[in-house]
Amino acid sequence: MNGKRDLRSDVSRTGAVLLGLVALGWLGTTATAADWPTLRGNPQRTGFVQTTLTPPFRLAWVRHFDGERLGTDMEPIVGDGAVFVATHQGQLYALEADTGLPRWRFTAGGPFLQSPAFANGRVVAPCADGHVYALDAHSGRLQWSFAGDRGGFSASPTIAGGRVFIGSRAGSFFALDLTSGRPGWRREIGVPFRQTAAFADGRVFVTGEDLRVRCFDAATGQVPWVSAQLAGQTARDYYPVIVKSAGRTYVIVRTNPVINMAQRMARDRHFLCQRIAVDDDDWRRVDTWIRSPRAEGNPELWREEQTAIARYEREYPNAQTFFTLEATTGKEAGTAPVLWTAGCQGVPAPPDVLPDGRLLTLYRTVYGHWSFGVAPLVALGILDLPQNHIRLLPFVGGVQPPWDTFWGTADESQNLVVANDLALIVHQDTLSAFDLRTHRLFPIRGERDTFGGFHNLPWALNEWHGPARGGVAVVGQRIFWLVGSRVLCLVAGEPSMTAEDKAVESAALPVHRGSNARSLSKHQVREALAAAVSEVLSRRWAPLFVEPGLAGRQFFFANNADLFEALARAYPHLPTSLQERVNLRLAEEWSQRPPYTKSAWLPLDQGARRESFGVPADLLTRAGNEQLPHPFGNLYAISLYARRCDEKAR
């Protein structure tokens, strides 16, 4: 097959284009070798760094934090010679990048749910306690804090042009001055933001939980466009990726499936296997195909398959989880032939952007020999957006990846970072590399069913391949990897050694404190409760649809006993006028759908939808869950209603 020769020429072209892009000033899309200040290395989230890494790799140091957990979507942030790590226990640590020795720690009033960001000697960390904190990177002293919404923050900040851009879980989007923390502008959107924003050309791009991508003018906060609603349930944990290719700028967004992950993978597998007349009901036939010479395919077969995939996604819109938008208008720019691959119903990691504007991505295909796991038909390739074509990347030797290099299964989350010609493949178990010039695939660190070669910490839950997988930070010859609630530092070009896993003694560190979590007064709590009850009473709501993946499809408030219980609990704390409305509503429910009968189970497709995302009509059925629990289970709600609302006569 001539794919290797073609790819070498492509990589050479990439290097030539890189020099031209540097001359044109498009340096914002690549990280320098001096720092890793934000997720994916830069505000465009390209995941490309200009440095050359050469094996072997030495494990220089390992650190964990006693009793503290790190999010699977987090990355180490590196700047000013330090590695900055935030924890779910509300601590932000600075470790010496060379040695792993701790500098300082900062304590907030709530969990940190994503990585901080670094700029101009400051570390900026949004917190679930509702504050954004800016710290001196050298000392850890608080420079300023901004009190945002009560819902707090679960995204990482985007820093560009002297401003900090961040969306809140309560539905606001902020632009803060990096020096003072004063707000430049604020926009109330009304849907939660759980995605980190991207920045390019004076604009900020971010996806809300309504799965609409919004473009903000970074200077004014004006909104030039809002995209159509994308398919899926969420775009959380990751970020849009900005791509410049053939004179146009694109925004790439990934979402997760709205149907169960097992069903999504099975349907996509069946579609792919049907085209090559392989019976996918028998895994042995699929495995035989994967190991056969026919699985290598050729450029013509690759293109035919990808044309069919794009057509399949247009015919079945909920199969699409990879979206390409025009940065100037927000209109969709074609349908990329990239099907879902991730873990735990999660959002897949977005692609990496090579200097010439092509994308390195994981995708599903019957071709290549990358498959290795229970959900096969996975490969690594380079996507050309203008051509809407993926060039399959072959690796040298064998009909499956070598052990501990690439886990070619569609149900485990992986991320990618590119250092010049070396693609780093980040998995829960292993860190490995694929050389884009020689096609050599080799392990760097870790082994199957571990966390980078270590067992799980007793206080940290098993990550189980999701719901997201952060990338690594590459700074000079060092790779910083956050896995299993540990931070690992590896050095390229030095003999392999094993470092001791050491705990950071937080009590011995200089500590700086942020604001305490804001508590509400009794009056504020009652006001918030009354507002929530008023919203519940304002209309008839449909049951809430959630597809968490492993647990299977679920509907909440699908039985009116849930409504009886919720309103009865709130009842004593409501003003008299609102209590009267509750009495009327529950009396009507008792008359029309008595909670002690089977009629308490509500139609799934009737009423106002509660979800921010779109739910396909064919999912609003009880297919597979026809056996409803006995109404006797509603006895507690009935009892609570009788006691709290003084309805014992019923």
XYZ file of C-alpha atoms in Angstrom:
650
model
C 0.000 0.000 0.000
C 1.300 3.476 -0.827
C -0.279 5.275 2.130
C 3.060 5.552 3.955
C 4.832 7.300 1.076
C 1.942 9.765 0.648
C 1.852 10.524 4.353
C 5.573 11.314 4.499
C 5.125 13.896 1.767
C 2.122 15.282 3.643
C 4.177 15.710 6.810
C 6.954 17.453 4.872
C 4.322 19.796 3.465
C 3.117 20.403 7.021
C 6.575 21.600 8.049
C 6.792 23.990 5.108
C 3.348 25.387 5.815
C 4.313 25.878 9.478
C 7.078 28.303 8.486
C 4.630 30.275 6.386
C 2.079 30.441 9.172
C 4.711 31.703 11.588
C 5.558 34.473 9.123
C 1.883 35.406 8.837
C 1.511 35.690 12.604
C -0.847 32.745 13.142
C 1.206 31.734 16.172
C -1.812 31.648 18.441
C -2.704 28.184 17.200
C 0.468 26.501 18.451
C 2.049 26.423 21.886
C 5.680 27.319 22.367
C 7.989 24.930 24.157
C 8.157 27.290 27.166
C 4.748 26.805 28.762
C 1.328 25.176 28.613
C -0.890 28.006 29.864
C -4.329 26.651 29.067
C -6.240 23.565 27.917
C -4.779 22.168 24.676
C -1.911 24.673 24.906
C -3.584 27.757 23.413
C -6.955 29.565 23.256
C -7.688 28.035 19.846
C -7.412 24.566 21.502
C -5.319 23.142 18.653
C -3.269 20.704 20.748
C -0.153 21.258 18.607
C 3.227 22.233 20.113
C 6.469 23.071 18.349
C 8.947 20.773 20.046
C 10.650 17.498 19.171
C 10.370 14.604 21.616
C 12.720 11.651 21.229
C 12.505 8.371 23.178
C 13.308 6.958 25.645
C 11.247 8.679 28.321
C 12.232 8.890 31.974
C 9.621 9.116 34.714
C 11.079 12.081 36.623
C 8.526 12.449 39.412
C 5.017 11.482 40.528
C 2.782 13.334 42.985
C -0.607 12.721 44.505
C -2.630 14.694 47.032
C -3.851 12.822 50.113
C -7.631 12.513 50.156
C -8.051 14.673 47.054
C -9.412 13.822 43.631
C -8.636 15.316 40.220
C -11.148 15.464 37.369
C -10.626 13.215 34.348
C -11.164 16.193 32.023
C -8.404 18.267 33.654
C -4.922 18.955 32.270
C -1.818 20.143 34.102
C -1.270 23.858 33.447
C 2.363 24.975 33.235
C 3.827 28.478 33.509
C 6.490 30.404 35.415
C 8.368 27.136 36.012
C 5.453 25.604 37.912
C 2.713 23.048 37.334
C -0.718 24.184 38.538
C -3.213 21.528 39.601
C -6.723 22.073 40.990
C -8.702 19.462 42.954
C -12.313 18.588 43.635
C -11.610 19.300 47.302
C -11.140 22.994 46.502
C -7.341 23.172 46.620
C -5.099 24.710 43.967
C -1.456 23.593 44.090
C 1.722 24.915 42.497
C 4.479 22.310 42.021
C 7.992 22.948 40.763
C 8.014 21.712 37.167
C 11.540 20.280 37.409
C 11.223 18.427 40.711
C 7.542 18.141 41.633
C 8.244 19.843 44.957
C 5.283 21.943 46.117
C 5.473 25.745 46.156
C 2.167 26.729 47.697
C -1.507 25.889 47.920
C -4.652 27.960 47.729
C -7.917 26.962 49.403
C -11.277 27.983 47.937
C -14.798 27.646 49.282
C -15.821 24.846 46.934
C -14.562 22.331 44.373
C -12.487 23.168 41.329
C -14.121 21.224 38.488
C -11.683 22.104 35.682
C -8.124 23.271 35.164
C -7.031 26.854 35.851
C -5.250 28.976 33.219
C -2.003 30.957 33.342
C -1.158 34.370 31.869
C 1.117 37.299 32.739
C 2.311 35.775 35.994
C -1.202 34.996 37.205
C -3.168 31.814 37.681
C -6.912 32.187 37.108
C -9.192 29.530 38.582
C -13.019 29.523 38.393
C -14.621 27.594 41.251
C -17.908 25.886 42.015
C -18.220 28.237 45.014
C -19.248 30.965 42.551
C -15.953 32.876 42.449
C -13.214 33.364 39.892
C -9.839 33.650 41.643
C -6.669 35.242 40.275
C -3.462 34.317 42.130
C 0.148 35.389 41.917
C 1.804 32.417 40.207
C 4.993 32.677 42.264
C 3.518 33.120 45.750
C -0.088 31.941 45.502
C -1.363 35.176 47.017
C -4.830 36.244 45.979
C -4.736 39.190 43.557
C -8.461 39.484 43.052
C -11.673 37.483 43.194
C -14.870 37.975 41.266
C -18.216 36.858 42.688
C -20.270 35.406 39.859
C -23.437 33.323 39.913
C -24.476 31.068 42.777
C -24.240 28.044 40.491
C -20.503 28.546 40.195
C -18.266 27.397 37.363
C -17.279 24.034 35.888
C -15.280 25.213 32.846
C -11.697 26.375 32.499
C -11.104 30.081 31.775
C -10.065 31.413 28.382
C -7.551 34.262 28.585
C -6.948 36.498 25.569
C -6.371 40.202 24.974
C -6.040 40.960 28.676
C -9.433 39.476 29.496
C -10.740 36.326 31.156
C -13.742 34.689 29.455
C -15.836 32.180 31.387
C -19.414 30.875 31.398
C -21.280 29.873 34.551
C -23.509 26.936 35.367
C -26.321 29.423 36.031
C -26.238 30.644 32.434
C -24.154 33.843 32.447
C -21.099 34.532 30.313
C -18.465 36.951 31.637
C -15.520 38.942 30.315
C -13.283 39.999 33.235
C -10.228 42.229 33.241
C -7.159 40.066 33.851
C -5.431 42.758 35.923
C -8.296 43.852 38.174
C -11.063 41.265 37.870
C -13.580 43.964 36.994
C -16.231 42.802 34.525
C -15.915 44.230 31.032
C -19.262 42.772 30.054
C -21.747 40.118 31.093
C -24.404 38.343 29.067
C -27.349 36.466 30.582
C -28.003 33.524 28.277
C -30.226 31.401 30.503
C -28.644 28.009 29.794
C -25.723 26.474 31.718
C -22.186 26.623 30.344
C -20.090 23.534 31.044
C -17.790 23.883 28.058
C -14.531 25.852 28.014
C -14.556 28.610 25.389
C -12.154 29.094 22.472
C -10.830 32.404 21.143
C -9.705 33.565 17.692
C -9.662 36.809 15.707
C -11.323 38.898 18.407
C -14.184 36.459 18.926
C -15.078 33.977 21.650
C -16.831 30.708 20.793
C -18.629 28.475 23.302
C -21.437 25.890 23.368
C -24.203 26.115 25.966
C -26.108 23.163 27.342
C -28.838 23.933 24.812
C -26.255 22.724 22.252
C -26.200 26.027 20.433
C -22.771 27.469 19.729
C -22.547 31.192 20.477
C -20.082 33.666 19.086
C -19.302 36.703 21.274
C -17.413 39.800 20.227
C -14.562 39.750 22.747
C -14.508 43.549 23.092
C -18.218 44.303 23.404
C -20.007 41.064 24.274
C -22.288 41.430 21.279
C -23.445 38.148 19.730
C -22.873 38.071 15.945
C -24.456 34.643 15.646
C -25.997 31.685 17.428
C -25.876 28.319 15.689
C -28.744 25.963 15.086
C -29.186 23.358 17.818
C -26.733 20.486 17.467
C -27.684 16.853 18.035
C -26.719 15.239 21.343
C -27.165 15.789 25.073
C -24.160 17.970 25.961
C -20.853 19.446 24.772
C -19.408 19.607 28.299
C -15.864 18.925 29.546
C -14.024 19.923 26.362
C -13.904 23.020 24.114
C -14.480 24.175 20.539
C -11.432 23.900 18.270
C -10.599 26.712 15.844
C -9.232 25.715 12.432
C -7.861 27.862 9.602
C -7.847 25.973 6.316
C -7.834 27.096 2.673
C -8.532 30.713 3.611
C -11.528 29.929 5.829
C -11.939 29.643 9.587
C -13.969 26.840 11.151
C -15.239 25.997 14.630
C -15.240 22.286 15.519
C -17.562 21.072 18.293
C -18.108 17.530 19.596
C -21.256 16.334 21.403
C -22.279 13.042 22.983
C -25.044 10.706 21.745
C -28.629 11.203 22.775
C -29.249 7.438 22.574
C -27.528 4.861 24.754
C -23.824 4.437 24.008
C -24.165 0.681 23.423
C -26.962 1.265 20.921
C -25.009 4.043 19.218
C -21.915 1.891 18.808
C -23.929 -1.129 17.655
C -25.895 0.815 15.048
C -22.763 2.446 13.677
C -20.901 -0.884 13.636
C -23.782 -2.568 11.819
C -23.876 0.189 9.210
C -20.128 -0.078 8.593
C -20.141 -3.886 8.421
C -23.160 -4.033 6.135
C -21.215 -2.197 3.462
C -18.527 -4.909 3.362
C -20.960 -7.829 3.804
C -19.606 -8.843 7.228
C -22.088 -10.253 9.757
C -21.471 -8.120 12.847
C -23.790 -10.287 14.986
C -20.819 -12.642 15.371
C -17.775 -10.896 16.841
C -15.524 -13.609 15.417
C -16.407 -12.622 11.858
C -15.639 -8.986 12.640
C -12.352 -10.011 14.235
C -11.460 -12.119 11.197
C -12.063 -9.120 8.950
C -9.951 -6.825 11.143
C -6.973 -9.192 10.875
C -7.340 -9.808 7.147
C -5.349 -8.086 4.351
C -8.633 -6.724 2.972
C -8.931 -4.515 6.056
C -6.056 -2.374 4.784
C -8.302 -0.992 2.065
C -7.077 1.743 -0.269
C -7.771 5.463 -0.807
C -10.700 4.724 -3.126
C -12.385 2.424 -0.593
C -11.701 4.877 2.236
C -13.385 7.663 0.296
C -16.396 5.512 -0.609
C -16.885 4.571 3.034
C -16.586 8.174 4.198
C -19.077 9.386 1.612
C -21.484 6.735 2.896
C -20.875 7.769 6.535
C -21.643 11.427 5.800
C -24.835 10.349 4.010
C -25.743 8.099 6.974
C -25.296 11.022 9.390
C -27.542 13.231 7.283
C -30.175 10.489 7.103
C -29.940 9.803 10.852
C -29.030 13.190 12.417
C -28.612 11.739 15.909
C -25.630 9.730 14.649
C -23.710 12.983 14.162
C -21.479 14.098 17.056
C -18.795 15.992 15.068
C -19.848 19.448 13.878
C -17.996 21.889 11.626
C -19.288 25.468 11.656
C -18.270 28.525 9.659
C -16.623 30.914 12.143
C -18.100 33.964 10.416
C -21.736 32.828 10.342
C -22.208 29.769 12.564
C -23.678 27.847 9.628
C -22.745 24.192 9.336
C -19.979 23.616 6.778
C -20.519 20.056 5.650
C -20.861 16.762 7.491
C -17.549 15.219 8.519
C -17.412 11.381 8.297
C -16.543 11.000 11.988
C -18.750 8.798 14.182
C -18.803 8.711 17.991
C -15.972 7.133 19.984
C -15.673 7.841 23.726
C -16.287 6.326 27.165
C -19.253 6.395 29.548
C -21.622 8.213 27.166
C -19.097 11.063 27.160
C -18.274 13.748 24.654
C -15.376 12.634 22.403
C -12.145 14.602 22.559
C -11.989 17.127 19.702
C -9.356 16.727 16.972
C -5.868 18.256 16.953
C -5.039 20.910 14.375
C -1.872 20.423 12.348
C -0.091 23.586 11.145
C -1.501 23.269 7.616
C -5.089 23.188 8.911
C -5.721 19.455 8.651
C -7.049 17.587 11.674
C -5.698 14.542 13.486
C -8.686 12.601 14.744
C -9.981 9.263 15.977
C -12.795 7.903 13.845
C -14.709 4.712 13.062
C -13.900 2.678 9.964
C -13.678 -0.941 8.832
C -10.227 -0.199 7.405
C -6.826 -0.178 9.047
C -5.561 -2.427 11.822
C -6.044 -0.091 14.801
C -8.941 -2.032 16.380
C -8.128 -3.597 19.749
C -11.030 -4.115 22.153
C -14.685 -5.027 22.568
C -15.950 -2.100 20.453
C -13.797 -2.363 17.298
C -13.625 -0.503 13.990
C -11.596 2.446 15.260
C -8.654 4.177 13.568
C -6.448 7.250 13.586
C -6.503 9.526 10.549
C -5.995 13.019 9.150
C -9.132 14.916 8.121
C -8.946 17.469 5.313
C -11.937 19.756 5.932
C -12.259 21.335 2.451
C -12.121 17.851 0.885
C -14.152 16.277 3.719
C -11.849 13.276 3.444
C -9.846 11.337 6.048
C -6.489 9.803 5.184
C -6.074 6.614 7.197
C -2.760 6.461 9.067
C -1.200 2.969 8.970
C 1.214 1.844 11.659
C 4.228 -0.373 11.076
C 3.895 -4.095 11.805
C 1.089 -6.426 12.813
C -2.653 -6.638 12.385
C -3.353 -5.076 15.787
C -1.599 -2.344 17.768
C 1.189 -3.591 20.042
C 0.099 -4.117 23.655
C 0.022 -0.945 25.794
C 0.136 1.394 22.800
C -3.330 2.078 21.386
C -6.627 0.780 22.730
C -8.629 0.567 19.523
C -12.067 0.377 21.082
C -14.901 2.840 20.560
C -16.047 2.878 24.207
C -12.940 4.254 25.970
C -12.062 7.957 25.981
C -8.729 9.021 24.506
C -7.167 12.400 23.764
C -4.431 13.487 21.362
C -1.614 16.047 21.538
C 0.873 16.573 18.691
C 4.512 17.604 19.224
C 5.871 18.308 15.737
C 5.828 14.845 14.097
C 4.893 12.874 17.213
C 1.248 12.244 18.098
C 0.826 11.538 21.810
C -2.111 9.220 22.533
C -3.569 9.810 26.010
C -5.610 6.995 27.594
C -6.550 6.204 31.187
C -4.162 3.254 31.222
C -1.328 4.316 28.962
C 0.495 7.145 27.277
C 1.827 6.139 23.858
C 3.113 7.782 20.692
C 2.687 7.508 16.935
C 5.422 8.921 14.705
C 3.769 10.687 11.771
C 6.905 10.267 9.630
C 7.925 6.663 10.273
C 4.487 5.314 11.311
C 6.065 3.702 14.349
C 3.633 3.143 17.232
C 5.270 2.695 20.636
C 4.480 2.855 24.371
C 5.750 5.616 26.649
C 4.259 4.781 30.041
C 1.574 2.644 31.704
C -0.115 -0.698 31.271
C -3.606 -2.088 30.883
C -6.029 -1.712 33.820
C -3.845 0.774 35.672
C -3.667 4.541 35.873
C -0.476 5.287 34.011
C 1.128 2.216 35.566
C -0.163 2.858 39.106
C -3.089 1.368 40.991
C -6.010 3.562 41.942
C -5.764 5.674 45.076
C -8.177 4.388 47.747
C -10.066 7.691 48.025
C -10.291 8.284 44.241
C -13.103 6.487 42.437
C -12.310 4.378 39.408
C -12.340 6.717 36.413
C -13.442 3.924 34.055
C -12.521 5.653 30.819
C -14.593 8.762 31.201
C -16.641 10.762 31.079
C -13.744 12.693 29.502
C -9.986 12.392 29.071
C -7.775 15.448 29.383
C -4.683 15.815 27.246
C -1.084 16.099 28.408
C 0.965 19.283 28.772
C 4.170 19.368 26.723
C 6.811 21.877 27.820
C 10.271 21.596 26.297
C 11.359 17.983 26.751
C 8.864 17.334 29.545
C 5.433 15.753 29.394
C 3.059 16.388 32.299
C 0.253 13.858 32.558
C -2.696 13.961 34.944
C -4.117 10.453 35.451
C -5.714 8.551 38.336
C -5.650 11.708 40.533
C -1.864 11.851 40.164
C 0.489 14.127 38.248
C 3.298 12.389 36.341
C 6.295 14.154 34.806
C 8.207 12.380 32.013
C 11.408 13.624 30.362
C 12.218 12.793 26.736
C 15.628 11.601 25.619
C 16.713 10.165 28.970
C 17.037 6.529 30.110
C 13.879 5.032 31.532
C 13.574 4.953 35.310
C 10.776 4.525 37.834
C 10.071 7.393 40.222
C 8.460 7.008 43.617
C 4.843 8.068 43.979
C 4.986 10.747 46.681
C 2.217 12.550 48.515
C 2.115 16.331 48.635
C 2.077 17.275 52.317
C -0.511 20.024 52.097
C -0.376 20.904 55.801
C 3.275 21.929 55.501
C 2.676 24.334 52.605
C 2.116 28.077 52.712
C -1.637 28.414 52.289
C -3.674 31.298 50.946
C -7.428 31.366 51.205
C -10.223 32.557 49.010
C -13.769 33.436 49.870
C -15.907 31.083 51.883
C -18.763 29.486 50.018
C -21.569 32.001 50.003
C -24.447 30.920 52.203
C -27.953 32.238 51.690
C -30.092 33.822 54.364
C -33.314 32.088 55.335
C -35.224 34.763 53.432
C -33.162 34.171 50.272
C -33.692 30.417 50.513
C -37.449 30.890 50.835
C -37.470 33.261 47.865
C -35.543 30.787 45.713
C -37.837 27.945 46.770
C -40.946 30.000 45.975
C -39.566 30.846 42.538
C -38.876 27.171 41.819
C -42.359 26.112 42.952
C -43.938 28.863 40.851
C -42.075 27.570 37.821
C -43.262 24.014 38.495
C -46.860 25.227 38.732
C -46.620 27.452 35.656
C -47.324 24.611 33.216
C -47.543 20.877 32.872
C -44.035 19.525 32.445
C -43.070 16.400 30.569
C -40.910 13.826 32.381
C -37.191 14.656 32.249
C -35.181 12.476 29.850
C -31.589 11.500 30.720
C -29.355 8.937 28.990
C -26.327 8.429 31.288
C -24.926 5.471 29.354
C -24.112 2.457 31.496
C -27.237 2.832 33.649
C -29.555 3.079 30.643
C -32.246 5.568 29.708
C -34.064 7.214 32.603
C -37.071 9.509 33.055
C -37.508 11.642 36.152
C -40.875 12.950 37.372
C -42.487 10.270 35.219
C -44.873 9.428 38.079
C -46.976 12.174 39.624
C -46.057 10.887 43.095
C -42.753 12.699 42.500
C -44.704 15.930 42.097
C -46.738 15.230 45.256
C -43.588 14.573 47.272
C -41.653 17.601 45.991
C -44.480 20.080 46.537
C -45.388 18.606 49.923
C -41.802 19.014 51.110
C -41.783 22.656 50.010
C -45.283 23.454 51.281
C -44.569 24.572 54.897
C -41.963 27.083 53.690
C -44.141 28.816 51.079
C -46.197 32.022 51.379
C -49.929 31.513 51.863
C -50.831 32.561 48.329
C -48.464 29.985 46.860
C -49.704 27.289 49.260
C -53.190 27.859 47.878
C -51.914 27.289 44.328
C -50.168 24.087 45.446
C -53.396 22.838 47.052
C -55.348 23.460 43.859
C -52.772 21.755 41.647
C -52.421 18.653 43.824
C -56.187 18.366 44.259
C -56.501 18.366 40.480
C -53.776 15.713 40.187
C -55.507 13.588 42.850
C -58.755 13.765 40.913
C -57.373 13.125 37.422
C -54.387 10.842 38.128
C -54.657 9.394 41.650
C -51.148 8.499 42.846
C -52.389 5.183 44.249
C -53.366 3.935 40.774
C -51.551 3.063 37.565
C -52.739 6.348 36.062
C -50.058 8.066 38.161
C -47.570 7.121 35.429
C -47.410 10.036 33.016
C -47.092 10.012 29.214
C -43.455 10.618 28.309
C -44.203 12.736 25.243
C -46.746 15.169 26.678
C -46.056 18.463 28.412
C -43.361 21.133 28.254
C -39.895 19.665 27.856
C -37.434 20.197 30.714
C -34.252 19.353 28.795
C -32.014 22.058 27.339
C -31.202 19.778 24.383
C -33.537 18.301 21.800
C -35.004 14.852 22.504
C -36.027 12.774 19.458
C -39.662 11.708 19.539
C -38.780 8.029 19.092
C -36.981 8.035 22.462
C -40.065 9.200 24.361
C -41.466 5.700 24.834
C -41.250 3.050 27.523
C -39.972 0.445 25.077
C -37.806 -1.913 27.087
C -39.231 -0.608 30.379
C -42.869 -1.603 30.008
C -43.079 -3.245 33.455
C -43.962 -0.312 35.710
C -43.502 -0.482 39.487
C -46.600 -1.114 41.609
C -48.385 2.069 42.790
C -47.817 0.870 46.374
C -44.409 2.503 45.996
C -46.143 5.895 46.074
C -47.367 5.415 49.640
C -44.698 7.659 51.154
C -45.545 10.564 48.827
C -49.251 10.184 49.647
C -48.494 10.166 53.374
C -46.293 13.259 53.086
C -49.007 15.068 51.127
C -51.604 14.229 53.766
C -49.430 15.445 56.649
C -47.714 18.492 55.153
C -50.682 19.857 53.195
C -53.333 18.907 55.777
C -55.132 16.577 53.391
C -55.681 13.653 55.766
C -59.322 13.495 54.739
C -58.295 12.165 51.351
